[in-house]
Short mmCIF file of C-alpha atoms in Angstrom, two decimals:
data_model
loop_
_atom_site.label_atom_id
_atom_site.label_comp_id
_atom_site.label_asym_id
_atom_site.label_seq_id
_atom_site.Cartn_x
_atom_site.Cartn_y
_atom_site.Cartn_z
CA MET A 24 -2.32 15.54 -85.57
CA PRO A 25 -3.07 17.13 -88.98
CA SER A 26 -6.49 18.61 -89.56
CA ILE A 27 -8.95 16.50 -91.50
CA SER A 28 -9.09 19.17 -94.21
CA SER A 29 -5.37 18.71 -94.87
CA LEU A 30 -5.99 15.05 -95.70
CA LEU A 31 -8.46 15.87 -98.46
CA PRO A 32 -7.18 16.45 -102.01
CA LYS A 33 -8.51 19.21 -104.22
CA ARG A 34 -10.70 17.85 -107.00
CA ARG A 35 -12.31 18.93 -110.23
CA PRO A 36 -16.12 18.46 -110.00
CA GLY A 37 -17.49 15.76 -112.26
CA SER A 38 -14.23 13.88 -112.79
CA ARG A 39 -14.51 10.11 -112.25
CA ARG A 40 -10.95 10.00 -110.95
CA SER A 41 -11.59 12.93 -108.64
CA GLU A 42 -14.69 11.24 -107.24
CA ALA A 43 -12.63 8.13 -106.48
CA ARG A 44 -10.14 10.33 -104.62
CA ALA A 45 -13.04 11.91 -102.76
CA ILE A 46 -14.21 8.48 -101.59
CA ARG A 47 -10.71 7.61 -100.38
CA ALA A 48 -10.46 10.96 -98.62
CA GLY A 49 -13.81 10.36 -96.95
CA LEU A 50 -12.57 7.04 -95.61
CA ILE A 51 -9.49 8.74 -94.17
CA ALA A 52 -11.49 11.60 -92.68
CA ALA A 53 -14.07 9.37 -91.02
CA SER A 54 -11.34 7.05 -89.73
CA VAL A 55 -9.48 9.98 -88.18
CA ILE A 56 -12.66 11.14 -86.42
CA ALA A 57 -13.16 7.65 -85.01
CA SER A 58 -9.52 7.48 -83.88
CA LEU A 59 -9.99 10.66 -81.84
CA GLY A 60 -12.40 8.76 -79.63
CA PHE A 61 -15.55 10.36 -81.00
CA ALA A 62 -17.12 7.12 -82.20
CA SER A 63 -19.39 4.88 -80.21
CA VAL A 64 -20.40 1.29 -80.74
CA ALA A 65 -22.90 1.22 -83.61
CA GLN A 66 -24.00 -2.24 -82.48
CA ALA A 67 -26.09 -0.46 -79.85
CA GLN A 68 -28.44 0.30 -82.74
CA ALA A 69 -28.62 -3.40 -83.65
CA TYR A 70 -28.99 -5.16 -80.31
CA GLN A 71 -28.34 -8.91 -80.55
CA CYS A 72 -28.31 -8.73 -84.34
CA ARG A 73 -27.21 -11.97 -85.97
CA LEU A 74 -26.05 -12.15 -89.55
CA PRO A 75 -27.87 -14.76 -91.62
CA ALA A 76 -25.93 -17.82 -92.72
CA ASN A 77 -27.04 -17.33 -96.32
CA VAL A 78 -28.25 -14.37 -98.32
CA GLN A 79 -30.08 -14.55 -101.61
CA THR A 80 -29.03 -11.99 -104.18
CA PRO A 81 -32.10 -9.79 -104.77
CA GLN A 82 -33.46 -9.49 -108.28
CA LEU A 83 -34.09 -5.81 -108.91
CA ARG A 84 -36.32 -4.29 -111.53
CA ASP A 85 -34.72 -2.07 -114.13
CA GLU A 86 -36.25 1.19 -112.95
CA GLY A 87 -35.44 4.84 -113.31
CA ARG A 88 -33.58 6.86 -115.87
CA ALA A 89 -29.81 7.19 -115.55
CA ARG A 90 -28.73 10.64 -114.43
CA ASN A 91 -24.98 11.29 -114.36
CA LEU A 92 -24.31 14.54 -112.52
CA PRO A 93 -21.34 15.97 -110.60
CA VAL A 94 -21.46 15.16 -106.89
CA THR A 95 -21.64 18.20 -104.61
CA GLY A 96 -22.31 16.47 -101.28
CA TYR A 97 -23.87 13.46 -99.57
CA THR A 98 -26.80 12.49 -97.37
CA LEU A 99 -26.75 9.63 -94.88
CA ALA A 100 -30.40 8.68 -94.35
CA LEU A 101 -31.08 6.85 -91.08
CA SER A 102 -34.42 5.16 -90.45
CA TRP A 103 -35.86 4.90 -86.91
CA SER A 104 -36.76 1.20 -86.80
CA PRO A 105 -39.33 1.25 -83.97
CA GLU A 106 -41.47 3.56 -86.10
CA PHE A 107 -40.81 1.67 -89.34
CA CYS A 108 -41.75 -1.63 -87.67
CA ARG A 109 -44.72 -0.26 -85.75
CA PHE A 110 -47.26 -1.99 -87.99
CA ARG A 111 -44.92 -4.47 -89.68
CA GLU A 112 -44.10 -6.98 -86.92
CA ASP A 113 -45.94 -9.74 -88.78
CA ASP A 114 -44.96 -8.68 -92.29
CA ARG A 115 -42.84 -11.47 -93.78
CA ARG A 116 -41.11 -9.04 -96.13
CA HIS A 117 -39.65 -7.21 -93.13
CA ALA A 118 -39.26 -10.15 -90.74
CA ARG A 119 -35.51 -9.68 -90.30
CA GLN A 120 -35.89 -6.08 -89.16
CA CYS A 121 -39.24 -6.17 -87.40
CA SER A 122 -39.97 -9.64 -85.97
CA GLY A 123 -37.45 -9.36 -83.12
CA ARG A 124 -36.14 -12.85 -83.81
CA GLN A 125 -32.87 -11.63 -85.37
CA GLY A 126 -32.21 -8.60 -83.22
CA ARG A 127 -33.71 -5.32 -82.09
CA PHE A 128 -32.88 -2.27 -84.14
CA GLY A 129 -32.72 1.45 -83.45
CA PHE A 130 -31.41 3.65 -86.26
CA THR A 131 -30.58 1.69 -89.39
CA VAL A 132 -29.14 2.94 -92.65
CA HIS A 133 -31.71 3.69 -95.33
CA GLY A 134 -28.96 4.77 -97.70
CA LEU A 135 -25.96 6.96 -98.47
CA TRP A 136 -26.99 9.31 -101.26
CA PRO A 137 -24.80 11.55 -103.42
CA ASN A 138 -26.28 14.96 -104.12
CA SER A 139 -25.89 17.37 -107.01
CA GLY A 140 -27.16 20.78 -106.00
CA ARG A 141 -30.92 20.51 -105.54
CA THR A 142 -31.15 17.18 -107.36
CA TRP A 143 -29.12 13.97 -107.34
CA PRO A 144 -27.38 11.54 -109.69
CA GLN A 145 -28.96 8.11 -109.99
CA TRP A 146 -28.71 4.73 -111.73
CA CYS A 147 -25.25 5.56 -113.07
CA ALA A 148 -24.39 1.89 -113.73
CA ARG A 149 -26.08 -1.50 -113.58
CA THR A 150 -23.30 -3.34 -111.75
CA PRO A 151 -24.77 -6.25 -109.76
CA VAL A 152 -23.86 -6.82 -106.12
CA SER A 153 -23.06 -10.26 -104.73
CA ALA A 154 -24.46 -11.91 -101.61
CA ASP A 155 -20.96 -11.94 -100.09
CA VAL A 156 -20.86 -8.14 -100.28
CA LEU A 157 -24.38 -7.70 -98.91
CA ARG A 158 -24.17 -10.07 -95.94
CA PRO A 159 -21.73 -8.11 -93.67
CA ASN A 160 -24.01 -5.06 -93.86
CA LEU A 161 -27.23 -6.69 -92.68
CA CYS A 162 -26.96 -5.40 -89.12
CA MET A 163 -26.40 -1.85 -90.36
CA SER A 164 -29.27 -2.13 -92.84
CA PRO A 165 -31.31 -5.31 -92.25
CA ASP A 166 -32.83 -5.69 -95.72
CA ALA A 167 -30.82 -7.22 -98.56
CA SER A 168 -33.17 -5.85 -101.23
CA LEU A 169 -32.85 -2.33 -99.85
CA LEU A 170 -29.05 -2.61 -99.76
CA ALA A 171 -28.92 -3.81 -103.36
CA ARG A 172 -31.25 -1.06 -104.55
CA GLN A 173 -29.32 1.65 -102.70
CA TRP A 174 -26.13 0.48 -104.36
CA GLN A 175 -27.57 0.49 -107.86
CA LYS A 176 -29.54 3.73 -107.57
CA HIS A 177 -27.11 5.80 -105.49
CA GLY A 178 -23.82 4.01 -104.85
CA SER A 179 -23.11 3.43 -108.54
CA CYS A 180 -22.84 7.21 -108.90
CA MET A 181 -20.09 7.34 -106.25
CA THR A 182 -17.80 4.44 -107.08
CA ARG A 183 -17.49 1.49 -109.44
CA ARG A 184 -17.34 -1.15 -106.68
CA PRO A 185 -20.27 -2.05 -104.40
CA ALA A 186 -17.86 -3.06 -101.62
CA THR A 187 -16.38 0.45 -101.59
CA TYR A 188 -19.81 2.06 -101.33
CA PHE A 189 -20.77 -0.07 -98.35
CA LYS A 190 -17.37 0.45 -96.72
CA VAL A 191 -17.81 4.22 -96.86
CA THR A 192 -21.35 3.87 -95.50
CA ARG A 193 -20.20 1.67 -92.61
CA ILE A 194 -17.40 4.04 -91.62
CA LEU A 195 -19.77 7.01 -91.52
CA TYR A 196 -22.38 5.02 -89.58
CA ASP A 197 -19.87 3.53 -87.14
CA GLY A 198 -18.43 6.99 -86.47
CA LEU A 199 -21.68 8.29 -84.98
CA ARG A 200 -22.52 8.57 -81.30
CA TRP A 201 -26.10 7.92 -80.27
CA PRO A 202 -27.92 9.85 -77.56
CA ASP A 203 -30.61 7.97 -75.65
CA PHE A 204 -33.64 8.38 -77.90
CA VAL A 205 -35.90 6.57 -75.43
CA ARG A 206 -35.07 9.24 -72.86
CA ILE A 207 -35.45 11.99 -75.46
CA SER A 208 -38.88 10.62 -76.37
CA ARG A 209 -40.04 11.38 -72.82
CA GLU A 210 -38.97 15.03 -72.83
CA ASP A 211 -41.75 17.55 -72.35
CA ASP A 212 -42.68 19.67 -75.37
CA LEU A 213 -40.44 17.67 -77.70
CA THR A 214 -39.72 19.35 -81.04
CA ALA A 215 -37.74 18.59 -84.18
CA GLY A 216 -35.23 21.19 -82.99
CA THR A 217 -34.74 19.29 -79.73
CA ILE A 218 -33.95 16.11 -81.66
CA ARG A 219 -31.39 17.98 -83.80
CA THR A 220 -29.75 19.53 -80.77
CA ARG A 221 -29.53 16.27 -78.82
CA PHE A 222 -27.89 14.52 -81.78
CA ALA A 223 -25.43 17.36 -82.41
CA ASP A 224 -24.52 17.58 -78.72
CA ALA A 225 -23.60 13.88 -78.74
CA ASN A 226 -21.42 14.16 -81.87
CA PRO A 227 -18.42 16.52 -81.80
CA GLY A 228 -18.10 18.35 -85.10
CA TRP A 229 -21.83 18.23 -85.81
CA PHE A 230 -24.24 21.16 -85.50
CA PRO A 231 -28.07 21.20 -85.58
CA GLU A 232 -28.34 22.74 -89.05
CA ALA A 233 -26.58 19.66 -90.49
CA VAL A 234 -29.18 17.25 -89.07
CA GLY A 235 -32.36 16.72 -91.07
CA VAL A 236 -35.37 15.50 -89.08
CA HIS A 237 -38.21 13.90 -91.02
CA LEU A 238 -41.56 13.32 -89.34
CA ASP A 239 -44.72 11.69 -90.63
CA ARG A 240 -47.98 13.61 -90.96
CA LYS A 241 -48.81 12.96 -87.30
CA GLY A 242 -45.43 14.17 -86.06
CA TRP A 243 -43.77 10.79 -85.40
CA LEU A 244 -40.03 10.57 -86.10
CA GLU A 245 -39.29 8.54 -89.24
CA GLU A 246 -35.74 9.44 -90.27
CA LEU A 247 -32.66 11.51 -89.61
CA ARG A 248 -30.86 12.78 -92.70
CA LEU A 249 -27.27 13.79 -92.04
CA CYS A 250 -25.82 16.28 -94.50
CA TYR A 251 -22.19 16.08 -95.66
CA ASP A 252 -20.13 18.15 -98.07
CA ARG A 253 -17.93 16.61 -100.75
CA ARG A 254 -15.22 15.99 -98.15
CA PHE A 255 -17.63 13.99 -95.97
CA MET A 256 -17.70 16.73 -93.35
CA PRO A 257 -21.00 18.00 -91.86
CA GLU A 258 -22.65 20.85 -93.75
CA ALA A 259 -25.92 22.73 -93.33
CA CYS A 260 -28.83 20.89 -94.95
CA ASP A 261 -30.90 22.48 -97.67
CA ALA A 262 -34.64 22.81 -97.01
CA GLN A 263 -35.52 19.46 -98.59
CA ARG A 264 -33.07 17.49 -96.46
CA PHE A 265 -33.62 19.61 -93.34
CA GLY A 266 -37.22 18.43 -93.07
CA ALA A 267 -39.33 19.58 -90.13
CA LYS A 268 -38.73 23.07 -88.80
CA ASP A 269 -37.21 23.42 -85.35
CA LYS A 270 -40.43 24.44 -83.60
CA GLN A 271 -42.54 21.63 -85.04
CA ALA A 272 -43.85 19.27 -82.36
CA ALA A 273 -42.36 15.78 -82.55
CA LYS A 274 -43.01 12.34 -81.09
CA ILE A 275 -40.76 9.27 -80.97
CA TRP A 276 -42.30 5.79 -80.93
CA ARG A 277 -40.34 3.61 -78.51
CA GLY A 278 -41.71 0.27 -79.61
CA LEU A 279 -43.42 -2.28 -77.41
#
């Protein structure tokens, strides 16, 4: 089988056409990884999730200044739902994710973000996204407004089509293997470094330096931020994406 690198075309940074080729290459690369048997069932992170029959297209505010910059890499931000929902079980705005009536969630996708050095491109186009495109992604990311905003703020700087952005996101998400975070939460002297190591050990090709761990002020796990290069292969995170240092004490809320 050819190496994943051999499937990826060389590109000129900043070219719209080259970025489209990069997206296609990322789809191929992630698909090859999954075909090698490295992927697990992402539905384990969305237990008994049911897609809604109807989805209303969110109305987003026109916010933020457009910033068109060459893409140098990507971040897949994954939110730990038990922590996010800890005080939101009765919040109607987050009923789909937090009420338990439409599934129980583990790690959900906050967003797939293109990077440009130490900053990022944003709001590159104002292309609307339809309910038909949003609906299939509501087990991966159970908030239609969040999905729509992630597309307009971040995805529009990667591709012209919302469906392509979400397809890339799903392939990356579905290609991940998930260690047992409930078991990890019970480990003695848990640290951010332990969380990185457990994730990397479960995912061939990943290494701890490519796994950002973000904790709140009290040390509770909020997000993982997975760092990719322009070929959608793991790369070491910069300090901002890396988050908590390895020796920082960590806690994982398991939910009720």
